[in-house]
XYZ file of C-alpha atoms in Angstrom:
556
model
C -40.884 18.691 -40.521
C -38.009 17.901 -38.208
C -35.936 20.671 -36.635
C -32.935 19.912 -38.886
C -35.203 20.189 -41.865
C -36.435 23.537 -40.561
C -32.834 24.601 -40.184
C -31.995 23.567 -43.742
C -35.106 25.398 -44.895
C -34.206 28.546 -42.955
C -30.648 28.600 -44.292
C -31.890 28.380 -47.826
C -34.800 30.748 -47.392
C -32.350 33.677 -46.956
C -30.881 33.216 -50.407
C -31.921 36.017 -52.711
C -30.977 34.389 -55.966
C -32.727 31.043 -56.425
C -31.264 28.300 -58.538
C -32.818 27.708 -61.887
C -34.643 24.550 -62.731
C -32.451 21.536 -63.404
C -32.434 19.289 -66.397
C -31.693 15.621 -65.877
C -28.205 14.490 -66.540
C -26.708 11.104 -67.321
C -23.434 10.337 -65.446
C -21.115 7.511 -66.010
C -20.948 5.584 -62.711
C -20.842 2.048 -61.398
C -22.854 1.097 -58.425
C -21.617 -1.991 -56.511
C -23.503 -4.223 -54.126
C -23.686 -2.975 -50.518
C -21.049 -4.330 -48.168
C -21.883 -5.587 -44.727
C -21.042 -2.542 -42.533
C -21.881 -1.908 -38.884
C -22.396 1.536 -37.369
C -21.891 1.476 -33.636
C -23.479 4.034 -31.399
C -20.726 5.561 -29.135
C -22.985 8.073 -27.338
C -26.704 8.649 -27.188
C -27.573 12.310 -26.592
C -30.151 13.084 -23.969
C -32.928 15.463 -24.848
C -32.315 17.783 -21.852
C -30.029 20.570 -20.831
C -29.199 21.617 -24.336
C -27.250 18.427 -24.925
C -29.287 17.346 -27.926
C -28.988 17.488 -31.704
C -25.248 17.480 -32.501
C -24.535 19.441 -35.684
C -21.603 20.130 -37.975
C -17.994 19.030 -38.157
C -16.353 17.251 -35.238
C -12.594 17.181 -34.548
C -10.028 14.952 -32.862
C -8.357 16.696 -29.977
C -4.818 16.360 -28.705
C -6.049 13.772 -26.084
C -7.521 11.580 -28.846
C -11.134 12.363 -27.926
C -13.940 13.582 -30.181
C -14.997 17.203 -29.757
C -18.164 18.740 -31.166
C -21.035 21.102 -30.759
C -24.795 20.828 -30.797
C -27.449 22.854 -32.572
C -28.130 24.701 -29.329
C -24.460 25.585 -28.735
C -23.321 22.925 -26.269
C -19.608 22.149 -26.698
C -18.821 18.570 -25.683
C -16.177 15.820 -25.805
C -16.713 12.110 -26.046
C -14.034 9.492 -25.479
C -13.803 6.518 -27.949
C -15.411 4.362 -25.218
C -18.355 6.788 -24.997
C -17.695 8.844 -21.875
C -19.428 12.232 -22.367
C -18.322 15.516 -20.885
C -20.261 18.766 -21.373
C -17.714 21.583 -21.660
C -19.790 24.693 -22.225
C -23.097 26.048 -23.549
C -23.213 29.132 -25.659
C -25.805 31.890 -25.174
C -27.797 33.392 -28.035
C -25.447 36.331 -28.232
C -22.431 34.057 -28.497
C -23.920 32.105 -31.459
C -26.652 29.860 -32.623
C -26.896 27.144 -35.328
C -23.141 26.537 -35.239
C -21.158 24.829 -37.971
C -18.805 22.586 -35.960
C -15.247 22.878 -34.611
C -11.704 22.849 -35.871
C -8.566 22.693 -33.723
C -5.936 25.379 -33.953
C -2.209 24.740 -33.574
C -2.552 26.240 -30.083
C -4.694 23.234 -28.976
C -7.866 25.438 -28.727
C -10.956 24.880 -30.870
C -12.397 27.424 -33.255
C -15.682 27.627 -34.991
C -18.446 29.788 -36.464
C -22.134 30.077 -35.901
C -24.572 30.710 -38.680
C -26.797 32.929 -36.544
C -26.586 34.833 -33.275
C -24.633 37.774 -32.140
C -24.952 41.124 -30.421
C -25.473 43.427 -33.382
C -29.275 42.987 -33.667
C -28.901 41.347 -37.082
C -28.067 37.899 -35.667
C -25.845 37.235 -38.671
C -23.276 34.978 -37.070
C -20.183 34.709 -34.897
C -16.617 33.510 -34.872
C -15.595 31.894 -31.551
C -12.812 30.164 -29.689
C -13.321 27.521 -26.973
C -10.616 26.001 -24.835
C -10.421 22.233 -24.144
C -11.804 22.970 -20.665
C -14.762 24.919 -21.993
C -13.967 28.661 -21.814
C -15.750 30.423 -24.769
C -14.603 33.670 -26.284
C -16.411 35.291 -29.132
C -13.695 36.740 -31.364
C -15.899 38.381 -33.989
C -19.517 39.329 -34.556
C -20.346 39.295 -38.292
C -22.296 42.523 -38.927
C -22.994 42.360 -42.655
C -26.393 43.280 -44.097
C -27.947 42.951 -47.503
C -27.329 46.743 -48.127
C -23.773 46.414 -49.320
C -21.771 46.544 -46.143
C -18.221 45.337 -46.187
C -18.505 42.538 -43.681
C -20.129 39.284 -44.491
C -23.079 37.529 -42.875
C -24.136 33.998 -42.136
C -20.770 32.125 -41.977
C -21.020 28.570 -43.247
C -18.434 25.828 -42.556
C -15.628 25.651 -40.018
C -12.578 27.910 -40.512
C -9.305 26.542 -41.658
C -5.924 27.606 -40.183
C -3.342 28.432 -42.873
C 0.408 28.449 -42.815
C 0.569 32.001 -41.614
C -1.293 31.047 -38.375
C -4.535 32.878 -39.296
C -7.947 31.394 -39.871
C -9.812 31.692 -43.136
C -13.449 31.060 -44.091
C -16.468 32.326 -45.930
C -19.802 33.870 -45.245
C -22.757 32.768 -47.356
C -24.115 36.299 -47.965
C -23.408 40.020 -47.634
C -20.163 41.815 -48.479
C -20.045 44.694 -50.937
C -21.566 42.489 -53.657
C -24.135 40.795 -51.408
C -22.714 37.464 -52.595
C -20.557 36.361 -49.674
C -16.979 37.025 -48.669
C -13.724 35.295 -47.906
C -12.359 36.508 -44.583
C -9.123 36.277 -42.638
C -9.336 36.095 -38.831
C -6.286 36.320 -36.508
C -6.313 34.096 -33.385
C -6.997 37.324 -31.473
C -10.100 38.010 -33.496
C -8.984 40.753 -35.911
C -10.966 40.251 -39.159
C -9.963 41.277 -42.629
C -12.225 40.827 -45.635
C -9.744 39.627 -48.244
C -12.236 39.049 -51.041
C -15.884 39.746 -51.847
C -17.343 37.367 -54.405
C -18.716 38.756 -57.591
C -21.749 36.654 -58.255
C -21.842 37.076 -62.078
C -18.352 35.622 -62.646
C -17.105 34.038 -59.348
C -20.247 32.640 -57.916
C -22.222 33.372 -54.740
C -23.294 31.762 -51.502
C -20.235 29.803 -50.543
C -21.789 27.248 -48.220
C -18.930 24.811 -47.581
C -15.705 25.241 -45.651
C -12.419 26.252 -47.337
C -9.469 23.900 -47.360
C -5.738 24.638 -47.658
C -4.451 23.190 -50.886
C -0.957 21.794 -51.362
C -0.152 24.869 -53.483
C -0.644 27.114 -50.493
C -3.932 28.525 -51.740
C -7.410 28.222 -50.253
C -9.837 26.144 -52.260
C -13.618 26.250 -52.056
C -16.948 26.157 -53.787
C -19.716 28.670 -54.402
C -23.196 27.226 -54.327
C -24.687 29.217 -57.148
C -24.251 31.838 -59.914
C -20.904 32.293 -61.733
C -20.664 32.351 -65.510
C -22.526 29.057 -65.782
C -25.158 30.221 -63.163
C -24.863 26.940 -61.199
C -21.898 27.462 -58.873
C -18.111 27.429 -59.103
C -14.936 25.837 -57.815
C -12.435 28.501 -56.911
C -9.071 29.103 -55.307
C -7.994 32.204 -53.517
C -4.553 33.256 -52.210
C -3.985 34.239 -48.632
C -3.879 37.822 -49.850
C -7.280 37.542 -51.539
C -6.590 36.982 -55.215
C -9.359 34.679 -56.416
C -9.366 32.475 -59.535
C -12.361 30.460 -60.684
C -11.143 26.953 -61.512
C -14.425 25.558 -62.786
C -17.923 27.030 -63.503
C -20.813 24.635 -63.258
C -23.272 25.154 -66.081
C -26.934 24.630 -66.091
C -27.435 20.893 -65.885
C -27.433 18.873 -69.009
C -26.717 15.224 -69.827
C -23.055 15.715 -69.080
C -22.904 18.264 -66.183
C -23.741 18.604 -62.555
C -24.930 21.639 -60.572
C -24.913 23.493 -57.325
C -22.049 22.305 -54.982
C -23.151 22.708 -51.356
C -20.228 21.170 -49.538
C -16.535 22.109 -49.568
C -13.699 20.274 -51.249
C -11.310 17.471 -50.339
C -7.816 17.336 -51.853
C -6.886 13.742 -52.446
C -3.496 12.201 -52.039
C -3.267 12.267 -55.867
C -3.348 16.095 -55.729
C -6.844 16.327 -57.369
C -9.873 17.869 -55.634
C -13.006 15.968 -54.899
C -16.492 17.198 -54.045
C -20.267 16.765 -54.404
C -23.108 18.637 -55.909
C -26.413 18.683 -54.079
C -28.385 18.504 -57.273
C -27.917 17.389 -60.893
C -27.115 13.922 -62.130
C -29.147 11.425 -63.975
C -31.892 11.485 -61.347
C -31.457 15.165 -60.299
C -30.263 13.941 -56.918
C -26.724 14.991 -56.718
C -23.265 13.881 -57.863
C -19.714 13.166 -56.775
C -16.939 14.886 -58.942
C -13.280 15.200 -59.355
C -11.551 18.431 -60.597
C -7.847 18.726 -61.392
C -5.902 21.817 -60.246
C -6.147 23.040 -63.839
C -9.966 22.759 -63.901
C -10.620 19.557 -65.756
C -13.764 18.036 -64.214
C -14.826 14.460 -64.183
C -18.158 13.159 -62.880
C -17.716 10.070 -60.753
C -21.160 9.160 -59.571
C -24.761 10.178 -60.039
C -27.012 9.534 -56.987
C -30.172 7.507 -57.225
C -31.993 7.318 -53.901
C -33.966 4.239 -55.040
C -30.666 2.321 -55.445
C -28.204 4.188 -53.305
C -30.565 4.657 -50.400
C -29.370 8.287 -50.112
C -29.114 11.397 -52.218
C -28.530 15.155 -52.223
C -25.141 15.126 -50.492
C -24.491 18.276 -48.435
C -21.353 17.277 -46.521
C -17.656 17.230 -47.709
C -15.981 13.930 -48.548
C -13.325 12.178 -46.446
C -10.503 10.061 -47.913
C -9.667 6.805 -46.212
C -6.270 5.324 -45.781
C -7.259 2.963 -48.622
C -7.426 5.891 -50.959
C -11.231 5.724 -51.505
C -13.674 8.499 -50.760
C -16.323 8.299 -48.053
C -19.316 10.512 -47.460
C -22.797 11.086 -46.160
C -25.961 11.435 -48.338
C -28.644 12.859 -46.090
C -31.360 12.886 -48.747
C -32.822 16.007 -47.203
C -34.013 18.532 -49.780
C -36.936 20.703 -50.613
C -38.547 20.233 -47.198
C -38.401 16.504 -46.712
C -36.059 13.695 -45.779
C -35.920 10.185 -47.095
C -33.505 7.322 -46.237
C -29.948 8.463 -45.673
C -26.728 6.485 -46.134
C -23.030 6.349 -45.745
C -21.251 5.650 -49.084
C -17.851 4.905 -50.549
C -16.657 5.836 -53.980
C -13.369 5.104 -55.612
C -11.421 7.876 -57.455
C -12.459 6.028 -60.642
C -16.164 6.221 -59.779
C -17.099 2.803 -58.486
C -19.814 3.404 -55.886
C -20.683 1.278 -52.848
C -23.628 1.889 -50.422
C -21.918 0.880 -47.181
C -24.592 1.638 -44.529
C -28.240 2.712 -44.524
C -29.595 4.637 -41.582
C -32.898 3.397 -40.161
C -36.126 5.025 -41.239
C -38.215 6.106 -38.318
C -41.780 7.319 -38.568
C -41.702 7.525 -42.316
C -38.757 9.855 -42.354
C -35.090 9.333 -41.592
C -35.112 10.916 -38.147
C -31.436 9.956 -37.650
C -30.276 12.768 -40.055
C -26.498 12.182 -40.261
C -25.880 15.909 -40.665
C -22.092 16.031 -40.098
C -19.131 14.974 -42.265
C -17.202 11.785 -41.446
C -14.120 12.302 -39.362
C -11.392 9.680 -39.789
C -9.565 9.497 -36.537
C -5.929 8.446 -36.431
C -6.934 5.039 -35.160
C -8.508 4.363 -38.604
C -12.050 4.623 -37.272
C -14.626 6.938 -38.829
C -16.824 9.087 -36.516
C -19.902 11.067 -37.217
C -23.085 12.413 -35.625
C -26.787 12.121 -36.376
C -28.902 15.098 -35.608
C -31.800 13.000 -34.413
C -32.351 9.281 -33.662
C -31.160 7.319 -30.679
C -33.099 6.452 -27.537
C -34.210 10.036 -26.933
C -34.496 11.041 -30.558
C -31.883 13.609 -29.738
C -29.062 12.388 -31.874
C -26.034 10.128 -31.559
C -22.262 9.965 -31.995
C -21.452 6.855 -34.032
C -18.431 5.068 -35.333
C -17.777 3.044 -38.450
C -14.757 0.678 -38.579
C -14.142 -0.788 -42.033
C -10.523 -1.731 -42.052
C -8.738 1.634 -42.412
C -5.138 1.732 -41.132
C -3.905 3.763 -38.189
C -1.834 6.786 -39.084
C -0.559 10.114 -37.729
C -2.155 13.559 -38.546
C -0.028 16.657 -38.885
C -1.525 20.042 -37.998
C 0.984 21.793 -40.202
C 1.572 20.754 -43.746
C 4.859 22.633 -44.269
C 7.467 24.354 -42.159
C 11.126 25.461 -42.094
C 13.781 23.608 -40.181
C 13.658 24.158 -36.406
C 9.931 24.985 -36.540
C 7.485 22.987 -34.355
C 5.059 20.556 -35.870
C 2.028 19.151 -33.991
C 1.438 15.420 -34.468
C -1.712 13.590 -33.482
C -1.877 9.812 -33.120
C -1.845 7.058 -30.541
C 0.576 4.738 -28.719
C 3.254 7.414 -28.278
C 5.811 7.246 -25.447
C 9.043 8.969 -24.403
C 10.860 6.405 -26.656
C 9.040 7.408 -29.796
C 11.194 8.358 -32.740
C 9.904 10.971 -35.178
C 11.346 11.223 -38.647
C 10.817 13.890 -41.414
C 11.442 12.223 -44.741
C 13.641 9.712 -42.961
C 15.611 12.200 -40.961
C 15.166 11.850 -37.211
C 14.053 14.765 -35.095
C 16.216 15.497 -32.071
C 13.792 17.731 -30.254
C 10.379 16.259 -29.414
C 7.849 16.706 -26.506
C 5.412 13.906 -25.869
C 2.069 14.655 -24.164
C 0.347 11.518 -22.970
C 0.085 8.842 -25.681
C -1.720 10.862 -28.323
C 0.246 14.104 -28.986
C 3.770 14.896 -29.955
C 5.330 18.289 -30.759
C 8.514 17.879 -32.768
C 11.018 20.339 -34.258
C 11.838 19.893 -37.911
C 15.449 18.615 -37.866
C 18.383 19.917 -39.920
C 18.619 17.921 -43.098
C 14.918 16.989 -43.010
C 13.443 15.926 -46.393
C 10.155 16.660 -47.987
C 8.059 13.506 -47.671
C 5.902 11.644 -45.188
C 6.515 12.007 -41.404
C 6.660 8.859 -39.317
C 6.507 8.034 -35.653
C 8.051 4.719 -34.518
C 7.334 3.416 -31.026
C 8.824 0.116 -30.292
C 8.062 -2.190 -33.280
C 5.147 -0.034 -34.572
C 5.530 2.727 -37.163
C 2.684 5.209 -37.979
C 3.008 7.455 -41.069
C 1.311 10.605 -42.195
C -1.142 10.287 -45.095
C 0.107 13.395 -46.894
C 3.548 14.761 -47.767
C 5.130 17.244 -45.400
C 7.005 19.995 -47.163
C 10.261 21.233 -45.735
C 10.467 24.923 -46.714
C 13.853 26.405 -47.603
C 15.193 29.635 -46.103
C 17.823 31.913 -47.720
C 19.790 33.675 -45.045
C 22.632 35.359 -46.859
C 24.971 35.231 -49.826
C 28.505 36.305 -50.661
C 29.852 38.192 -52.506
C 27.079 40.867 -52.616
C 27.788 41.689 -56.265
C 29.630 40.357 -59.276
C 29.634 39.945 -63.040
C 28.384 37.024 -65.100
C 30.354 33.890 -64.170
C 30.898 34.897 -60.553
C 30.669 32.145 -58.003
C 28.172 33.016 -55.292
C 27.900 31.149 -51.967
C 24.348 31.041 -50.650
C 23.649 30.082 -47.013
C 20.369 29.057 -45.449
C 18.470 25.990 -44.457
C 16.554 23.209 -46.198
C 18.825 23.126 -49.269
C 19.371 19.342 -49.552
C 16.582 18.817 -52.143
C 17.280 21.983 -54.201
C 15.974 21.810 -57.725
C 16.684 25.249 -59.005
C 18.456 28.623 -58.322
C 17.578 31.901 -60.051
C 19.151 35.344 -60.129
C 16.201 37.771 -60.449
C 14.359 35.170 -62.461
C 17.237 33.953 -64.653
C 18.187 30.316 -64.211
C 21.618 29.531 -62.792
C 23.774 26.438 -62.612
C 24.462 25.377 -58.980
C 25.984 22.809 -56.647
C 24.389 21.777 -53.365
C 27.283 21.716 -50.852
C 25.223 20.883 -47.822
C 21.804 21.365 -46.283
C 22.930 24.859 -45.453
C 25.015 25.942 -48.426
C 24.786 26.223 -52.246
C 27.315 27.540 -54.680
C 25.659 29.108 -57.712
C 27.037 30.786 -60.840
C 25.774 34.237 -61.955
C 24.145 33.367 -65.290
C 24.241 35.063 -68.595
C 21.428 37.601 -68.867
C 21.080 38.033 -65.105
C 20.030 41.386 -63.732
C 20.174 42.901 -60.327
C 17.612 41.443 -58.045
C 16.880 38.795 -55.436
C 18.258 35.201 -55.465
C 15.622 32.550 -55.310
C 16.197 28.896 -54.236
C 13.621 26.315 -55.132
C 13.465 22.873 -53.499
C 11.049 19.940 -53.475
C 9.395 21.713 -50.502
C 8.928 25.205 -51.952
C 10.794 28.359 -52.836
C 12.529 31.103 -50.797
C 14.113 34.400 -51.844
C 16.861 36.483 -50.360
C 15.854 39.562 -48.378
C 18.399 41.692 -50.284
C 19.282 41.951 -53.953
C 22.411 40.692 -55.640
C 23.956 43.320 -57.784
C 25.122 42.266 -61.293
C 28.016 44.438 -62.398
């Protein structure tokens, strides 16, 4: 058994509630012929000095390079041309069996380790590492199975939300021994915002959370819930959790046990995988709407797809299709693994098969695909390569170059971080077509721009010379209500509201009662106190979101 297989086995051996046996299910899916795809090895890890066996999610840094971490805690960067730099190596008390890296808006990298720590329980850590390799452990998870508040065994990289804090889950512990959702400040102050109730909400959340376009955190629980086979849930930043979908025990029309986190597509729907279930009991790809309507897109068949049992989240290409990794590692063994493509309608393509070495797939692509802003996919294999110590590989299949935004929404005058390439001092940044007047360019791969007055909700673009790069997702310009006059009045009174981000206003309410209004400018609205209005705050809603006044308008 390879080390990665042992690691998978160890992770699952700590689960106290085992999944029930699965029935075979028949899924509607179309498998297309494999395309000719070439995976290029960018870097071959050496089996020495702890620089072996890369594991977990990688991330694109501000400098355009790939940053990641190995099983043994070595933090590294690799340039697109394959130049490797070892930045730091973690000790056992700092963390072991780490889950990858994510980049904060401050330019530092953050991550969690499944094991390790200084509390004697070795139940995981939350850490920060600078681009130059300084590691700081921000939190030691100290949960136990005896009902302590804190969680244990964090899985997945944390996600930074609009409030600047990081959010994630632990697989177990918490007051219900079913895992928790936590908030972590950049300084390392942890708050448990929700403890999962395994009977109704699910347990063992093994994938990373994502920030949905609705401002909530979205994730999956691997098991339990009302259907006893896992859940899809959303949770607010204050900890209110709602189950969106409960996976039932597998039948001919269902799938079971999601292991990875979700992807929100450009169509607003959420996409994910289940590690088991499907016509061959080898996993599925599914779509679920924000309202909880689930559609099965593909049922894995290792004999045809050359991969199965997907354990990593999906990545959406610029072509709108979904890309993923099927490691085919389950129940103590590994078979051939592959990279796959599936459309949002369910057409499946096996795009690359990893070589089988020694009877097992010793390459073990045990990381999700990262789509860099150049349009090239990157990923790592846990093993394989010249030293059987793993590789960093790339896959170029015609995706377009684009820009990535670290913030998905902001008010006017706020700073937004933009990743890309080909930038220069002459680059022009536009928010929904409105040019930013304040930008700072660092090298050719990073821009920090202030959201300009009059900015519109929509894509962000950067034009350098004759080339324009555009964000894949919509950027939301948040409104802000600063003041209003007069402070009181009767029905029919004209009220002047001042603020920012008013250009795309879609509604004004007085304490919840709809008003008629006129947008005078990006900073001013005139609204009429409506019939039935009561004393309370004034709320302005735009295409980018809603904002309320800090004080109440008094209805005479």
